[in-house]
Short mmCIF file of N, CA and C in Angstrom, two decimals:
data_model
loop_
_atom_site.label_atom_id
_atom_site.label_comp_id
_atom_site.label_asym_id
_atom_site.label_seq_id
_atom_site.Cartn_x
_atom_site.Cartn_y
_atom_site.Cartn_z
N MET A 1 32.85 10.60 -0.91
CA MET A 1 32.73 10.69 -2.46
C MET A 1 31.72 9.71 -2.77
N SER A 2 31.83 8.46 -2.12
CA SER A 2 30.81 7.49 -2.31
C SER A 2 29.69 8.00 -2.14
N VAL A 3 29.14 8.80 -1.28
CA VAL A 3 28.11 9.49 -0.93
C VAL A 3 27.54 10.17 -2.29
N TRP A 4 28.42 11.09 -2.81
CA TRP A 4 28.02 11.82 -4.31
C TRP A 4 27.72 10.45 -5.17
N ILE A 5 28.32 9.41 -5.42
CA ILE A 5 27.79 8.61 -6.45
C ILE A 5 26.55 8.20 -5.97
N ALA A 6 26.44 7.81 -5.28
CA ALA A 6 24.95 7.46 -4.02
C ALA A 6 23.90 8.11 -4.53
N ILE A 7 24.53 9.54 -4.75
CA ILE A 7 23.32 10.70 -4.38
C ILE A 7 22.81 10.74 -5.67
N ILE A 8 23.93 10.63 -7.01
CA ILE A 8 23.81 11.01 -8.59
C ILE A 8 23.29 9.61 -8.94
N PHE A 9 23.62 8.57 -8.50
CA PHE A 9 23.08 7.51 -9.07
C PHE A 9 21.38 6.98 -8.76
N THR A 10 21.22 7.61 -7.43
CA THR A 10 19.74 7.47 -7.28
C THR A 10 18.92 8.71 -7.63
N GLY A 11 19.36 9.62 -8.01
CA GLY A 11 18.68 10.88 -9.13
C GLY A 11 18.44 10.13 -10.20
N CYS A 12 19.41 9.81 -11.05
CA CYS A 12 18.92 9.25 -12.19
C CYS A 12 18.15 8.10 -12.40
N LEU A 13 18.38 7.20 -11.34
CA LEU A 13 17.23 6.12 -11.40
C LEU A 13 16.00 6.70 -11.22
N THR A 14 15.68 7.35 -9.94
CA THR A 14 14.32 8.19 -9.95
C THR A 14 14.12 8.99 -11.50
N PHE A 15 14.72 9.71 -11.84
CA PHE A 15 14.50 10.54 -13.15
C PHE A 15 13.92 9.48 -14.12
N GLY A 16 14.98 8.24 -14.45
CA GLY A 16 14.26 7.68 -15.73
C GLY A 16 13.05 6.82 -15.31
N THR A 17 12.85 6.60 -14.10
CA THR A 17 11.63 6.05 -13.76
C THR A 17 10.44 6.89 -13.81
N ARG A 18 10.79 8.47 -13.85
CA ARG A 18 9.64 9.26 -14.26
C ARG A 18 9.46 9.28 -15.63
N PHE A 19 10.38 9.59 -16.08
CA PHE A 19 10.79 10.04 -17.64
C PHE A 19 10.19 8.91 -18.94
N LEU A 20 10.58 7.98 -18.66
CA LEU A 20 10.61 6.93 -19.59
C LEU A 20 9.17 6.62 -19.51
N PRO A 21 8.44 6.44 -19.27
CA PRO A 21 6.91 6.11 -19.37
C PRO A 21 6.08 7.46 -20.15
N LEU A 22 6.53 8.24 -19.99
CA LEU A 22 5.94 9.35 -20.61
C LEU A 22 7.17 9.87 -22.05
N SER A 23 7.77 9.18 -22.37
CA SER A 23 8.92 9.92 -23.60
C SER A 23 8.64 8.95 -24.68
N PRO A 24 8.80 9.82 -25.78
CA PRO A 24 8.34 9.06 -27.06
C PRO A 24 9.27 7.93 -27.18
N LEU A 25 10.47 7.67 -26.47
CA LEU A 25 11.15 6.75 -26.74
C LEU A 25 10.36 5.09 -26.41
N MET A 26 8.99 5.13 -25.77
CA MET A 26 8.06 4.25 -25.29
C MET A 26 7.14 3.94 -26.13
N PRO A 27 6.81 2.22 -26.78
CA PRO A 27 5.98 2.56 -27.54
C PRO A 27 4.49 2.84 -27.26
N GLU A 28 3.50 3.06 -27.95
CA GLU A 28 2.16 3.70 -28.01
C GLU A 28 1.33 2.36 -26.94
N LYS A 29 1.62 0.69 -27.69
CA LYS A 29 1.22 -0.03 -26.67
C LYS A 29 2.00 -0.83 -26.14
N LEU A 30 1.74 -1.39 -25.02
CA LEU A 30 2.90 -2.23 -24.09
C LEU A 30 2.57 -3.52 -24.48
N PRO A 31 3.55 -4.53 -24.56
CA PRO A 31 3.30 -6.04 -24.97
C PRO A 31 2.43 -6.65 -23.89
N GLY A 32 1.76 -7.82 -24.52
CA GLY A 32 0.55 -8.28 -23.44
C GLY A 32 0.99 -8.42 -22.32
N TRP A 33 1.87 -9.33 -22.08
CA TRP A 33 2.77 -9.98 -20.72
C TRP A 33 2.47 -8.80 -19.96
N LEU A 34 3.48 -7.54 -20.50
CA LEU A 34 3.54 -6.58 -19.67
C LEU A 34 2.69 -5.77 -18.91
N GLN A 35 1.23 -5.73 -20.16
CA GLN A 35 -0.10 -5.00 -19.27
C GLN A 35 -0.32 -6.17 -18.27
N LEU A 36 -0.49 -7.50 -18.72
CA LEU A 36 -0.84 -8.38 -17.75
C LEU A 36 -0.22 -7.97 -16.29
N ALA A 37 1.17 -8.17 -16.14
CA ALA A 37 1.80 -7.79 -14.85
C ALA A 37 1.28 -6.69 -14.20
N MET A 38 1.39 -5.70 -15.19
CA MET A 38 0.69 -4.17 -14.38
C MET A 38 -0.60 -4.43 -13.98
N LYS A 39 -1.43 -5.11 -14.10
CA LYS A 39 -2.52 -5.44 -13.41
C LYS A 39 -2.51 -5.55 -11.90
N PHE A 40 -1.75 -6.20 -11.72
CA PHE A 40 -1.34 -6.83 -10.29
C PHE A 40 -0.30 -5.56 -9.82
N VAL A 41 0.01 -4.62 -9.90
CA VAL A 41 0.55 -3.77 -9.36
C VAL A 41 -0.09 -2.90 -8.05
N PRO A 42 -1.23 -2.60 -8.29
CA PRO A 42 -1.81 -1.61 -7.13
C PRO A 42 -1.92 -2.46 -6.10
N VAL A 43 -2.40 -3.85 -6.63
CA VAL A 43 -2.67 -4.98 -5.14
C VAL A 43 -1.41 -4.82 -4.53
N SER A 44 -0.45 -5.36 -5.21
CA SER A 44 0.90 -5.88 -4.46
C SER A 44 1.49 -4.64 -3.87
N VAL A 45 1.10 -3.19 -4.31
CA VAL A 45 1.86 -2.20 -3.71
C VAL A 45 1.12 -2.04 -2.49
N LEU A 46 -0.21 -2.13 -2.47
CA LEU A 46 -1.46 -1.85 -1.07
C LEU A 46 -1.19 -2.67 0.10
N SER A 47 -0.67 -4.07 -0.62
CA SER A 47 -0.46 -5.56 0.37
C SER A 47 0.55 -4.87 0.91
N ALA A 48 1.74 -4.38 0.48
CA ALA A 48 3.23 -4.40 1.09
C ALA A 48 2.95 -3.07 2.13
N ILE A 49 2.19 -2.44 2.01
CA ILE A 49 1.71 -1.36 2.73
C ILE A 49 0.98 -1.18 3.93
N ILE A 50 -0.23 -2.35 3.40
CA ILE A 50 -1.22 -2.26 4.45
C ILE A 50 -1.00 -3.75 5.24
N ILE A 51 -0.36 -4.38 5.03
CA ILE A 51 -0.26 -5.80 5.65
C ILE A 51 0.37 -5.57 7.14
N PRO A 52 1.88 -5.06 6.77
CA PRO A 52 2.59 -4.88 7.76
C PRO A 52 2.11 -3.85 9.10
N ALA A 53 1.16 -2.74 8.52
CA ALA A 53 0.84 -1.55 9.24
C ALA A 53 -0.35 -2.56 10.35
N ILE A 54 -1.02 -3.19 9.81
CA ILE A 54 -1.93 -4.02 10.27
C ILE A 54 -1.31 -5.23 11.40
N PHE A 55 -0.81 -5.70 11.28
CA PHE A 55 -0.13 -7.12 12.23
C PHE A 55 1.18 -6.69 12.64
N ILE A 56 2.11 -5.51 12.22
CA ILE A 56 3.11 -5.95 13.22
C ILE A 56 2.97 -4.69 14.10
N SER A 57 3.45 -4.66 15.09
CA SER A 57 3.24 -3.83 16.59
C SER A 57 4.42 -2.79 16.34
N GLU A 58 3.90 -1.36 16.65
CA GLU A 58 4.84 -0.38 16.76
C GLU A 58 5.74 -0.39 17.70
N ASP A 59 5.66 -0.98 18.87
CA ASP A 59 6.35 -0.95 19.62
C ASP A 59 7.41 -1.50 19.77
N THR A 60 7.11 -3.20 19.39
CA THR A 60 8.20 -4.14 19.53
C THR A 60 9.03 -4.40 18.11
N GLY A 61 7.79 -4.64 17.22
CA GLY A 61 8.06 -4.71 15.81
C GLY A 61 7.76 -5.96 15.62
N TYR A 62 7.43 -6.88 16.41
CA TYR A 62 6.94 -8.10 16.12
C TYR A 62 5.58 -8.41 15.50
N ILE A 63 5.03 -9.55 15.16
CA ILE A 63 3.50 -9.79 14.50
C ILE A 63 3.02 -10.12 15.63
N VAL A 64 1.91 -9.18 15.81
CA VAL A 64 0.87 -9.41 16.83
C VAL A 64 -0.49 -9.79 16.24
N ILE A 65 -1.26 -10.61 16.96
CA ILE A 65 -2.17 -11.24 16.38
C ILE A 65 -3.35 -11.34 17.65
N GLN A 66 -2.89 -11.47 19.00
CA GLN A 66 -3.43 -11.53 19.80
C GLN A 66 -3.90 -9.81 20.69
N ASP A 67 -5.07 -9.98 20.53
CA ASP A 67 -5.21 -8.45 21.54
C ASP A 67 -5.13 -7.23 20.27
N ASN A 68 -5.02 -7.64 19.10
CA ASN A 68 -4.85 -6.67 18.13
C ASN A 68 -6.13 -6.00 17.64
N LEU A 69 -6.20 -4.39 17.95
CA LEU A 69 -7.72 -3.84 17.13
C LEU A 69 -7.67 -3.83 16.00
N ARG A 70 -6.82 -3.39 15.26
CA ARG A 70 -6.60 -3.35 13.82
C ARG A 70 -6.86 -4.55 13.07
N ILE A 71 -6.47 -5.66 13.48
CA ILE A 71 -7.27 -6.65 12.64
C ILE A 71 -9.11 -6.84 12.51
N THR A 72 -9.41 -6.44 13.66
CA THR A 72 -10.93 -6.65 13.95
C THR A 72 -11.57 -5.26 12.69
N ALA A 73 -10.41 -4.43 12.90
CA ALA A 73 -10.87 -2.95 11.97
C ALA A 73 -10.73 -3.25 10.65
N ALA A 74 -9.72 -4.26 10.42
CA ALA A 74 -9.36 -4.75 8.85
C ALA A 74 -10.47 -5.57 8.34
N ILE A 75 -11.12 -6.37 9.17
CA ILE A 75 -11.95 -7.42 8.92
C ILE A 75 -13.07 -6.22 8.30
N VAL A 76 -13.38 -5.10 9.23
CA VAL A 76 -14.85 -4.60 9.57
C VAL A 76 -14.66 -3.99 7.66
N ALA A 77 -13.83 -3.45 7.90
CA ALA A 77 -13.43 -2.84 6.42
C ALA A 77 -13.74 -3.45 5.21
N ILE A 78 -12.69 -4.21 5.28
CA ILE A 78 -13.18 -5.33 4.19
C ILE A 78 -14.59 -5.77 3.69
N PHE A 79 -15.63 -6.02 4.69
CA PHE A 79 -16.73 -6.01 4.40
C PHE A 79 -17.60 -5.17 3.81
N VAL A 80 -16.90 -3.63 4.56
CA VAL A 80 -17.61 -2.64 4.19
C VAL A 80 -17.37 -2.92 2.77
N ALA A 81 -16.16 -2.30 2.27
CA ALA A 81 -15.78 -2.36 0.72
C ALA A 81 -16.14 -3.28 0.27
N TYR A 82 -16.48 -4.11 0.35
CA TYR A 82 -16.84 -5.30 -0.49
C TYR A 82 -18.41 -5.09 -0.94
N PHE A 83 -19.10 -4.86 0.60
CA PHE A 83 -20.75 -4.45 -0.03
C PHE A 83 -21.00 -2.69 -0.46
N SER A 84 -20.56 -1.83 0.13
CA SER A 84 -20.39 -0.47 -0.37
C SER A 84 -19.72 0.03 -1.51
N ARG A 85 -18.71 -0.54 -1.34
CA ARG A 85 -17.80 -0.02 -2.76
C ARG A 85 -17.57 1.23 -2.63
N SER A 86 -17.31 1.89 -1.66
CA SER A 86 -17.30 3.14 -1.59
C SER A 86 -15.91 3.18 -0.57
N THR A 87 -15.14 4.15 -1.02
CA THR A 87 -13.62 4.01 -0.30
C THR A 87 -13.99 5.08 1.02
N ALA A 88 -14.49 6.07 0.89
CA ALA A 88 -14.71 6.86 1.99
C ALA A 88 -15.33 5.99 2.87
N ILE A 89 -16.57 5.36 2.62
CA ILE A 89 -17.20 4.78 3.51
C ILE A 89 -16.26 3.27 4.50
N THR A 90 -15.48 3.04 3.37
CA THR A 90 -14.49 1.77 4.30
C THR A 90 -13.57 2.45 5.28
N ILE A 91 -13.20 3.71 4.62
CA ILE A 91 -11.94 4.41 5.80
C ILE A 91 -12.84 4.73 7.13
N LEU A 92 -14.15 5.47 6.69
CA LEU A 92 -14.45 5.83 7.97
C LEU A 92 -15.23 4.76 8.96
N SER A 93 -15.60 3.67 8.21
CA SER A 93 -15.95 2.47 9.24
C SER A 93 -14.99 1.67 9.83
N GLY A 94 -13.32 1.59 8.90
CA GLY A 94 -12.39 1.19 9.92
C GLY A 94 -12.16 1.84 10.83
N LEU A 95 -11.97 3.27 11.02
CA LEU A 95 -11.56 4.06 11.84
C LEU A 95 -12.43 4.25 12.81
N SER A 96 -14.02 4.23 12.69
CA SER A 96 -14.68 4.08 13.70
C SER A 96 -14.80 2.60 14.52
N VAL A 97 -14.53 1.64 14.01
CA VAL A 97 -13.99 0.98 14.48
C VAL A 97 -12.89 0.63 15.79
N ILE A 98 -11.83 1.49 15.07
CA ILE A 98 -11.01 1.13 16.25
C ILE A 98 -10.87 2.16 17.37
N TRP A 99 -11.84 3.05 16.85
CA TRP A 99 -11.93 4.38 17.74
C TRP A 99 -12.95 3.73 19.28
N ILE A 100 -13.93 3.20 18.67
CA ILE A 100 -14.73 2.52 19.61
C ILE A 100 -14.09 1.56 20.22
N LEU A 101 -13.59 0.32 19.37
CA LEU A 101 -12.74 -0.50 20.35
C LEU A 101 -11.74 -0.24 21.29
N THR A 102 -10.73 1.14 20.94
CA THR A 102 -9.94 1.47 21.64
C THR A 102 -10.93 2.06 23.28
N PHE A 103 -11.70 2.98 22.90
CA PHE A 103 -12.52 3.44 23.83
C PHE A 103 -13.04 2.49 25.05
N LEU A 104 -13.33 1.61 24.59
CA LEU A 104 -14.12 -0.16 25.16
C LEU A 104 -12.91 -0.41 25.88
N GLU A 105 -11.40 -0.07 25.75
CA GLU A 105 -10.88 -1.02 26.21
C GLU A 105 -10.36 -0.69 28.00
#
């Protein structure tokens, strides 16, 4: 019984988060404090995805700093992103660094 309650609650929560921003119940313009907070959402979400992918080992689950090829690739990708402002070039440069360093190991 509790599984069904969890499924229904999760479904309602998911529907609410998808429906409310598009519904006529929402005001035309969001308050200033909310607009300011929304500017930080993409950075925080991407950081929460990318930082663990770079620093946490897939094998052990621990933070790995030494002999971590992903850190080098991330640093190169940051510089390429800063100077090129191109998502495709940034991704290709990061992948290239990982491939080259893996090949050289």
